[in-house]
Short mmCIF file of C-alpha atoms in Angstrom, two decimals:
data_model
loop_
_atom_site.label_atom_id
_atom_site.label_comp_id
_atom_site.label_asym_id
_atom_site.label_seq_id
_atom_site.Cartn_x
_atom_site.Cartn_y
_atom_site.Cartn_z
CA UNK A 13 0.00 0.00 0.00
CA UNK A 14 1.36 3.42 -1.02
CA UNK A 15 2.24 6.35 1.28
CA UNK A 16 -0.81 8.41 0.31
CA UNK A 17 -3.18 5.51 1.03
CA UNK A 18 -1.59 5.00 4.46
CA UNK A 19 -1.85 8.73 5.20
CA UNK A 20 -5.50 8.66 4.10
CA UNK A 21 -6.29 5.78 6.47
CA UNK A 22 -4.49 7.37 9.42
CA UNK A 23 -5.93 10.85 9.05
CA UNK A 24 -9.36 9.61 7.92
CA UNK A 25 -9.72 7.32 10.94
CA UNK A 26 -8.46 10.04 13.25
CA UNK A 27 -10.88 12.68 11.94
CA UNK A 28 -13.79 10.23 12.12
CA UNK A 29 -13.01 9.49 15.76
CA UNK A 30 -12.65 13.20 16.57
CA UNK A 31 -16.05 13.96 15.02
CA UNK A 32 -17.47 11.10 17.11
CA UNK A 33 -16.15 13.10 20.12
CA UNK A 34 -13.43 10.64 21.06
CA UNK A 35 -10.73 12.60 23.00
CA UNK A 36 -7.87 13.61 20.68
CA UNK A 37 -5.16 11.66 22.54
CA UNK A 38 -7.21 8.43 22.35
CA UNK A 39 -8.23 9.12 18.73
CA UNK A 40 -4.55 9.38 17.71
CA UNK A 41 -3.75 6.03 19.30
CA UNK A 42 -6.83 4.23 17.94
CA UNK A 43 -6.21 5.59 14.42
CA UNK A 44 -2.92 3.65 14.28
CA UNK A 45 -4.62 0.27 14.88
CA UNK A 46 -5.81 -0.40 11.26
CA UNK A 47 -2.40 0.55 9.83
CA UNK A 48 -0.57 -1.69 12.32
CA UNK A 49 -2.77 -4.60 11.19
CA UNK A 50 -1.88 -3.86 7.55
CA UNK A 51 1.88 -3.43 8.09
CA UNK A 52 3.92 -6.66 7.90
CA UNK A 53 6.54 -6.95 10.63
CA UNK A 54 4.91 -4.33 12.85
CA UNK A 55 3.05 -5.51 15.96
CA UNK A 56 1.18 -3.78 18.75
CA UNK A 57 4.39 -3.94 20.76
CA UNK A 58 5.64 -1.19 18.42
CA UNK A 59 2.87 1.07 19.74
CA UNK A 60 4.05 0.56 23.31
CA UNK A 61 7.72 0.82 22.33
CA UNK A 62 7.35 4.08 20.37
CA UNK A 63 5.26 5.60 23.18
CA UNK A 64 7.94 4.74 25.73
CA UNK A 65 10.71 6.13 23.51
CA UNK A 66 8.82 9.44 23.16
CA UNK A 67 8.58 9.71 26.96
CA UNK A 68 12.26 8.85 27.45
CA UNK A 69 13.39 12.43 26.85
CA UNK A 70 15.40 14.59 29.22
CA UNK A 71 13.97 17.72 27.59
CA UNK A 72 10.37 16.62 28.22
CA UNK A 73 11.09 16.63 31.95
CA UNK A 74 10.90 20.39 31.70
CA UNK A 75 7.19 20.30 30.78
CA UNK A 76 5.84 19.31 34.24
CA UNK A 77 8.38 21.61 35.94
CA UNK A 78 7.33 24.66 33.89
CA UNK A 79 3.66 23.87 34.49
CA UNK A 80 4.36 23.53 38.23
CA UNK A 81 6.28 26.83 38.31
CA UNK A 82 3.40 28.63 36.56
CA UNK A 83 0.82 27.16 38.95
CA UNK A 84 2.94 28.10 41.97
CA UNK A 85 3.34 31.68 40.73
CA UNK A 86 -0.40 31.94 40.13
CA UNK A 87 -1.08 30.67 43.65
CA UNK A 88 1.43 33.17 45.03
CA UNK A 89 -0.74 36.05 43.81
CA UNK A 90 1.61 37.08 41.02
CA UNK A 91 -1.30 37.44 38.57
CA UNK A 92 -2.86 40.23 40.66
CA UNK A 93 0.49 42.03 40.93
CA UNK A 94 0.95 41.84 37.15
CA UNK A 95 -2.54 43.25 36.66
CA UNK A 96 -1.64 46.16 38.96
CA UNK A 97 1.53 46.78 36.93
CA UNK A 98 -0.42 46.70 33.67
CA UNK A 99 -2.99 49.13 35.12
CA UNK A 100 -0.43 51.80 36.04
CA UNK A 101 1.29 51.34 32.67
CA UNK A 102 -1.53 51.36 30.11
CA UNK A 103 -4.73 51.85 32.15
CA UNK A 104 -4.98 55.52 31.15
CA UNK A 105 -5.35 54.65 27.45
CA UNK A 106 -8.84 54.53 25.88
CA UNK A 107 -10.25 51.12 26.77
CA UNK A 108 -7.95 50.87 29.78
CA UNK A 109 -9.03 47.42 31.01
CA UNK A 110 -8.77 46.02 27.48
CA UNK A 111 -5.16 47.18 27.23
CA UNK A 112 -4.51 45.80 30.72
CA UNK A 113 -5.94 42.47 29.56
CA UNK A 114 -3.47 42.29 26.66
CA UNK A 115 -0.43 43.53 28.58
CA UNK A 116 -0.96 41.23 31.57
CA UNK A 117 -1.27 38.29 29.15
CA UNK A 118 2.11 39.25 27.70
CA UNK A 119 3.63 39.46 31.16
CA UNK A 120 2.02 36.26 32.44
CA UNK A 121 3.12 34.44 29.27
CA UNK A 122 6.68 34.91 30.51
CA UNK A 123 5.79 32.80 33.53
CA UNK A 124 3.23 30.19 32.48
CA UNK A 125 4.25 28.88 29.03
CA UNK A 126 0.63 27.79 28.57
CA UNK A 127 -2.18 29.66 26.82
CA UNK A 128 -4.86 27.63 28.60
CA UNK A 129 -3.40 28.69 31.97
CA UNK A 130 -3.40 32.33 30.80
CA UNK A 131 -7.01 32.16 29.63
CA UNK A 132 -8.22 30.59 32.87
CA UNK A 133 -6.07 32.55 35.35
CA UNK A 134 -6.49 35.99 33.79
CA UNK A 135 -10.04 35.38 32.56
CA UNK A 136 -11.38 34.68 36.05
CA UNK A 137 -10.18 38.09 37.20
CA UNK A 138 -10.57 40.39 34.19
CA UNK A 139 -13.68 39.10 32.38
CA UNK A 140 -16.05 39.92 35.29
CA UNK A 141 -14.22 43.22 35.90
CA UNK A 142 -14.52 44.33 32.25
CA UNK A 143 -18.21 43.40 32.06
CA UNK A 144 -18.90 45.30 35.30
CA UNK A 145 -17.22 48.41 33.83
CA UNK A 146 -19.49 48.33 30.78
CA UNK A 147 -17.36 46.48 28.22
CA UNK A 148 -19.46 44.46 25.80
CA UNK A 149 -19.52 40.80 26.86
CA UNK A 150 -18.58 39.29 23.49
CA UNK A 151 -15.63 41.64 23.02
CA UNK A 152 -14.44 40.98 26.57
CA UNK A 153 -14.45 37.22 26.04
CA UNK A 154 -12.84 37.52 22.61
CA UNK A 155 -9.94 39.78 23.66
CA UNK A 156 -9.21 37.59 26.69
CA UNK A 157 -9.08 34.46 24.53
CA UNK A 158 -6.97 36.07 21.78
CA UNK A 159 -4.50 37.66 24.20
CA UNK A 160 -4.00 34.25 25.86
CA UNK A 161 -2.57 33.01 22.54
CA UNK A 162 0.68 34.76 23.47
CA UNK A 163 1.14 32.26 26.31
CA UNK A 164 2.71 29.78 23.88
CA UNK A 165 4.58 32.37 21.80
CA UNK A 166 6.31 34.58 24.37
CA UNK A 167 8.89 32.40 26.17
CA UNK A 168 9.03 30.16 28.06
CA UNK A 169 6.62 28.08 25.98
CA UNK A 170 5.50 24.47 26.38
CA UNK A 171 5.05 24.24 22.59
CA UNK A 172 8.64 25.36 22.00
CA UNK A 173 9.89 22.71 24.41
CA UNK A 174 7.97 19.98 22.58
CA UNK A 175 8.99 21.38 19.18
CA UNK A 176 12.66 21.54 20.13
CA UNK A 177 12.60 18.01 21.54
CA UNK A 178 10.76 16.57 18.55
CA UNK A 179 12.93 18.14 15.85
CA UNK A 180 16.22 18.59 17.74
CA UNK A 181 16.15 22.38 17.46
CA UNK A 182 17.71 24.64 20.10
CA UNK A 183 15.05 25.57 22.66
CA UNK A 184 17.11 28.61 23.66
CA UNK A 185 16.93 29.94 20.10
CA UNK A 186 13.20 29.26 19.93
CA UNK A 187 12.67 31.16 23.18
CA UNK A 188 14.58 34.17 21.87
CA UNK A 189 12.86 34.00 18.49
CA UNK A 190 9.42 34.13 20.11
CA UNK A 191 9.91 37.51 21.81
CA UNK A 192 9.52 39.83 18.78
CA UNK A 193 6.50 37.96 17.28
CA UNK A 194 4.85 37.93 20.70
CA UNK A 195 5.32 41.67 21.19
CA UNK A 196 4.05 42.41 17.65
CA UNK A 197 0.93 40.33 18.25
CA UNK A 198 0.35 42.12 21.55
CA UNK A 199 0.66 45.53 19.90
CA UNK A 200 -1.75 44.52 17.13
CA UNK A 201 -4.35 43.59 19.76
CA UNK A 202 -3.83 46.85 21.63
CA UNK A 203 -4.50 48.77 18.40
CA UNK A 204 -7.74 46.80 18.01
CA UNK A 205 -8.70 47.55 21.63
CA UNK A 206 -8.03 51.26 21.01
CA UNK A 207 -10.35 51.29 17.97
CA UNK A 208 -13.08 49.47 19.91
CA UNK A 209 -12.66 51.91 22.82
CA UNK A 210 -13.01 54.99 20.61
CA UNK A 211 -16.06 53.55 18.84
CA UNK A 212 -17.90 52.37 21.95
CA UNK A 213 -16.50 54.98 24.40
CA UNK A 214 -15.10 52.44 26.85
CA UNK A 215 -13.91 53.82 30.22
CA UNK A 216 -10.33 54.66 31.16
CA UNK A 217 -8.38 54.87 34.42
CA UNK A 218 -6.79 58.10 35.58
CA UNK A 219 -3.12 58.37 34.74
CA UNK A 220 -1.10 56.84 37.58
CA UNK A 221 1.37 58.88 39.60
CA UNK A 222 5.08 58.18 39.50
CA UNK A 223 4.86 56.75 43.02
CA UNK A 224 2.12 54.30 42.00
CA UNK A 225 4.20 53.15 39.00
CA UNK A 226 7.25 52.56 41.21
CA UNK A 227 5.25 50.61 43.82
CA UNK A 228 3.55 48.42 41.19
CA UNK A 229 6.88 47.74 39.48
CA UNK A 230 8.67 46.82 42.71
CA UNK A 231 5.90 44.47 43.87
CA UNK A 232 5.91 42.79 40.42
CA UNK A 233 9.65 42.12 40.39
CA UNK A 234 9.36 38.52 41.73
CA UNK A 235 7.12 37.61 38.79
CA UNK A 236 9.08 39.60 36.21
CA UNK A 237 12.33 37.93 37.26
CA UNK A 238 11.06 34.46 36.30
CA UNK A 239 11.35 34.83 32.49
CA UNK A 240 14.64 36.71 32.88
CA UNK A 241 16.14 33.85 34.90
CA UNK A 242 14.81 31.19 32.51
CA UNK A 243 15.56 32.83 29.16
CA UNK A 244 18.81 34.45 30.25
CA UNK A 245 20.12 31.25 31.79
CA UNK A 246 19.36 29.18 28.69
CA UNK A 247 20.50 31.81 26.16
CA UNK A 248 23.87 32.32 27.84
CA UNK A 249 24.47 28.61 28.39
CA UNK A 250 24.26 28.72 32.20
CA UNK A 251 21.82 25.82 32.30
CA UNK A 252 19.73 23.60 30.02
CA UNK A 253 15.96 24.07 29.51
CA UNK A 254 15.26 21.17 31.90
CA UNK A 255 17.55 22.62 34.56
CA UNK A 256 15.93 26.03 33.99
CA UNK A 257 12.48 24.56 34.62
CA UNK A 258 13.62 23.01 37.91
CA UNK A 259 15.21 26.32 38.98
CA UNK A 260 11.95 28.09 38.11
CA UNK A 261 10.08 25.76 40.48
CA UNK A 262 12.56 26.37 43.31
CA UNK A 263 12.39 30.13 42.71
CA UNK A 264 8.56 30.04 42.72
CA UNK A 265 8.58 28.14 46.01
CA UNK A 266 11.01 30.62 47.56
CA UNK A 267 8.76 33.53 46.46
CA UNK A 268 5.75 31.82 48.02
CA UNK A 269 7.54 31.17 51.30
CA UNK A 270 9.00 34.69 51.52
CA UNK A 271 5.68 36.49 50.92
CA UNK A 272 3.88 33.89 53.09
CA UNK A 273 1.32 33.11 50.37
CA UNK A 274 2.18 29.41 50.03
CA UNK A 275 0.78 27.00 52.60
CA UNK A 276 1.14 23.22 52.70
CA UNK A 277 -2.52 22.81 51.71
CA UNK A 278 -2.09 25.11 48.69
CA UNK A 279 1.12 23.33 47.67
CA UNK A 280 -0.59 19.92 47.67
CA UNK A 281 -3.45 21.34 45.55
CA UNK A 282 -0.97 22.84 43.08
CA UNK A 283 0.87 19.51 42.80
CA UNK A 284 -2.42 17.73 42.13
CA UNK A 285 -3.49 20.21 39.42
CA UNK A 286 -0.07 20.08 37.77
CA UNK A 287 -0.05 16.27 37.74
CA UNK A 288 -3.43 16.18 35.98
CA UNK A 289 -2.37 18.71 33.34
CA UNK A 290 0.99 16.98 32.82
CA UNK A 291 -0.71 13.62 32.36
CA UNK A 292 -2.97 14.99 29.64
CA UNK A 293 -0.08 16.74 27.88
CA UNK A 294 2.33 13.80 27.89
CA UNK A 295 -0.34 11.26 26.92
CA UNK A 296 -0.86 13.33 23.75
CA UNK A 297 2.91 13.25 23.16
CA UNK A 298 2.94 9.44 23.37
CA UNK A 299 0.04 8.66 21.04
CA UNK A 300 1.05 11.39 18.56
CA UNK A 301 4.58 9.94 18.42
CA UNK A 302 3.22 6.53 17.36
CA UNK A 303 1.07 8.21 14.71
CA UNK A 304 4.07 10.17 13.41
CA UNK A 305 6.33 7.10 13.45
CA UNK A 306 3.90 5.15 11.25
CA UNK A 307 3.79 8.03 8.76
CA UNK A 308 7.60 8.03 8.62
CA UNK A 309 7.74 4.20 8.42
CA UNK A 310 5.57 4.32 5.28
CA UNK A 311 7.61 7.19 3.77
CA UNK A 312 4.76 9.69 3.75
CA UNK A 313 7.01 12.72 4.51
CA UNK A 314 9.38 11.73 1.66
CA UNK A 315 6.48 11.51 -0.78
CA UNK A 316 5.28 14.97 0.28
CA UNK A 317 8.77 16.45 -0.08
CA UNK A 318 8.99 15.17 -3.63
CA UNK A 319 5.51 16.48 -4.47
CA UNK A 320 6.02 19.99 -3.02
CA UNK A 321 9.54 20.29 -4.50
CA UNK A 322 8.14 19.55 -7.95
CA UNK A 323 5.85 22.61 -7.66
CA UNK A 324 8.84 25.05 -7.67
CA UNK A 325 7.15 27.54 -5.30
CA UNK A 326 10.31 28.94 -3.72
CA UNK A 327 10.95 29.41 0.02
CA UNK A 328 8.31 32.12 0.55
CA UNK A 329 5.60 30.22 -1.30
CA UNK A 330 6.34 27.01 0.59
CA UNK A 331 6.41 28.91 3.90
CA UNK A 332 2.96 30.34 3.11
CA UNK A 333 1.61 26.84 2.40
CA UNK A 334 3.14 25.55 5.64
CA UNK A 335 1.51 28.38 7.60
CA UNK A 336 -1.90 27.64 6.05
CA UNK A 337 -1.56 23.91 6.82
CA UNK A 338 -0.73 24.63 10.46
CA UNK A 339 -3.62 27.13 10.68
CA UNK A 340 -6.07 24.51 9.42
CA UNK A 341 -4.66 21.65 11.52
CA UNK A 342 -4.71 23.84 14.64
CA UNK A 343 -8.46 24.30 14.22
CA UNK A 344 -9.08 20.60 14.78
CA UNK A 345 -6.48 19.22 17.18
CA UNK A 346 -4.31 20.34 20.08
CA UNK A 347 -1.02 21.98 19.19
CA UNK A 348 1.21 19.35 20.84
CA UNK A 349 0.09 16.36 18.72
CA UNK A 350 -0.02 18.69 15.71
CA UNK A 351 3.66 19.55 16.26
CA UNK A 352 4.71 15.92 16.57
CA UNK A 353 2.71 14.79 13.52
CA UNK A 354 2.61 17.69 11.06
CA UNK A 355 5.86 19.28 12.22
CA UNK A 356 7.72 16.06 11.50
CA UNK A 357 6.11 15.85 8.05
CA UNK A 358 6.67 19.47 7.04
CA UNK A 359 10.15 19.90 8.50
CA UNK A 360 11.91 18.02 5.63
CA UNK A 361 9.96 20.12 3.12
CA UNK A 362 11.15 23.33 4.79
CA UNK A 363 14.76 22.12 4.88
CA UNK A 364 14.61 21.12 1.20
CA UNK A 365 13.41 24.65 0.37
CA UNK A 366 16.28 26.25 2.30
CA UNK A 367 14.08 27.71 5.06
CA UNK A 368 15.86 28.35 8.37
CA UNK A 369 14.75 25.83 11.04
CA UNK A 370 14.03 28.59 13.58
CA UNK A 371 11.96 30.56 11.04
CA UNK A 372 9.99 27.42 10.14
CA UNK A 373 9.45 26.62 13.82
CA UNK A 374 8.16 30.04 14.88
CA UNK A 375 5.79 30.38 11.93
CA UNK A 376 4.47 26.90 12.75
CA UNK A 377 4.01 27.69 16.46
CA UNK A 378 2.28 31.03 15.80
CA UNK A 379 -0.01 29.41 13.20
CA UNK A 380 -0.94 26.58 15.56
CA UNK A 381 -1.52 29.05 18.40
CA UNK A 382 -4.33 30.68 16.40
CA UNK A 383 -6.16 27.34 16.62
CA UNK A 384 -6.61 28.02 20.33
CA UNK A 385 -9.28 30.61 19.47
CA UNK A 386 -10.81 29.12 16.31
CA UNK A 387 -13.56 26.46 16.37
CA UNK A 388 -14.11 23.59 16.49
CA UNK A 389 -11.10 23.13 18.84
CA UNK A 390 -10.47 26.66 20.19
CA UNK A 391 -9.65 25.66 23.77
CA UNK A 392 -8.90 29.21 24.98
CA UNK A 393 -12.15 30.43 23.45
CA UNK A 394 -14.06 27.63 25.17
CA UNK A 395 -12.46 28.51 28.53
CA UNK A 396 -13.16 32.24 28.31
CA UNK A 397 -16.70 31.69 26.97
CA UNK A 398 -17.44 29.46 29.94
CA UNK A 399 -16.07 32.07 32.36
CA UNK A 400 -18.02 34.84 30.61
CA UNK A 401 -21.19 32.72 30.49
CA UNK A 402 -21.68 33.16 26.76
CA UNK A 403 -22.23 30.79 23.83
CA UNK A 404 -19.17 30.43 21.57
CA UNK A 405 -20.94 31.29 18.25
CA UNK A 406 -21.95 34.70 19.61
CA UNK A 407 -18.30 35.59 20.26
CA UNK A 408 -16.94 34.59 16.84
CA UNK A 409 -17.55 37.96 15.13
CA UNK A 410 -15.33 39.78 17.63
CA UNK A 411 -12.74 36.99 17.53
CA UNK A 412 -12.53 37.37 13.73
CA UNK A 413 -12.05 41.15 14.03
CA UNK A 414 -9.25 40.75 16.58
CA UNK A 415 -7.60 37.92 14.61
CA UNK A 416 -7.47 39.90 11.33
CA UNK A 417 -4.47 42.11 12.27
CA UNK A 418 -2.89 39.13 14.06
CA UNK A 419 -2.99 37.21 10.77
CA UNK A 420 -1.31 40.24 9.20
CA UNK A 421 1.53 39.84 11.71
CA UNK A 422 1.81 36.15 10.75
CA UNK A 423 2.16 37.11 7.09
CA UNK A 424 4.92 39.58 8.03
CA UNK A 425 6.73 36.78 9.89
CA UNK A 426 6.56 34.63 6.75
CA UNK A 427 7.78 37.41 4.45
CA UNK A 428 10.51 38.78 6.74
CA UNK A 429 12.48 35.99 8.48
CA UNK A 430 14.68 38.57 10.26
CA UNK A 431 11.75 39.45 12.52
CA UNK A 432 12.14 35.95 13.92
CA UNK A 433 15.90 35.49 13.62
CA UNK A 434 17.04 38.92 14.83
CA UNK A 435 17.30 38.19 18.57
CA UNK A 436 18.75 34.66 18.30
CA UNK A 437 21.48 35.97 15.97
CA UNK A 438 22.18 38.91 18.28
CA UNK A 439 22.19 37.15 21.67
CA UNK A 440 22.88 33.46 21.05
CA UNK A 441 24.40 32.91 17.60
CA UNK A 442 26.09 29.76 18.91
CA UNK A 443 22.70 27.99 18.85
CA UNK A 444 21.94 28.77 15.19
#
């Protein structure tokens, strides 16, 4: 049986199971069963073996540590301090709370590495506050969901850790490469908030005094130091991403003990929540790795490389196609299995076209991140809609308006690789 037929069976079975509402991680594993039956010399032991091999990664140890550090920081009250800092910084602009929403998502992204954590943690605080101040409910939910997208783009990022481990790309370079795209996306959302605020006359805060700015900045330092320690340590070769994640946990614990916000009861609850989230994340890694291995075993990526190369599109054209593929895939499945499956397929195509691995990686991550706010998957949109007590379809118009300039930023990233590669080349050229 040819590569395209195998790919058709794998993806067809997977999509059928997803539409039948089978959880994605289970659907990926079950989709491999028919192909294993049809592949001579491959038994179900291969499924177990490939799953174990995918887990046997030193880099993947950083995933539960980063999740734990983010949960500890959230429990320590860092989110509220970051909101206070955002308020004194941009609260005086038209649509003050909307700008605060975006800026605090950018700041919290440097701690959490997870968009879902951003949407839940920030949404619980800011969605009720914005609605109470007269912001339209649909816009409030939409901007909270879209700003949470930066959680996996601004470093540290769980997606970058999985991407680097899957394709053997420097995580330090990915972290540095995500800063400029993340800031550009944040600015594009703030422009949208400004336009909304002018049109609907949303309220503003009074301009903060210098003393208030200093106090908010000082009290936010423990949270702001987290990304500096992580990114700086990795970029300058002081420690590995896994070591950085462990240091982030220790630092978060110290902050909690010093400000007396962390109790034994809270710590046990944080460990429990982190274990659940880690289990879900790594189970997806295991089943997606088996799926990807079967595609490689049947030479599907090689067939696609030959097909795309024959089209003579050039690096920019191929990069555009890759971005569109990731945008579509991200609408249907979680980003982590999408990275392991589609990233592994498209990576050889990008290399054949002469596209820089870091450029390919960041465009892929940004494209997949948009799937967090686009149905039918749209996990961040589902979270914020639940918090805002609104049906998802009613929010889609505002989501589309906010996403339009964000898609413009994605196109700029495709057309101008230096937007992605500037910081890695400047700070850590040894990783390129």
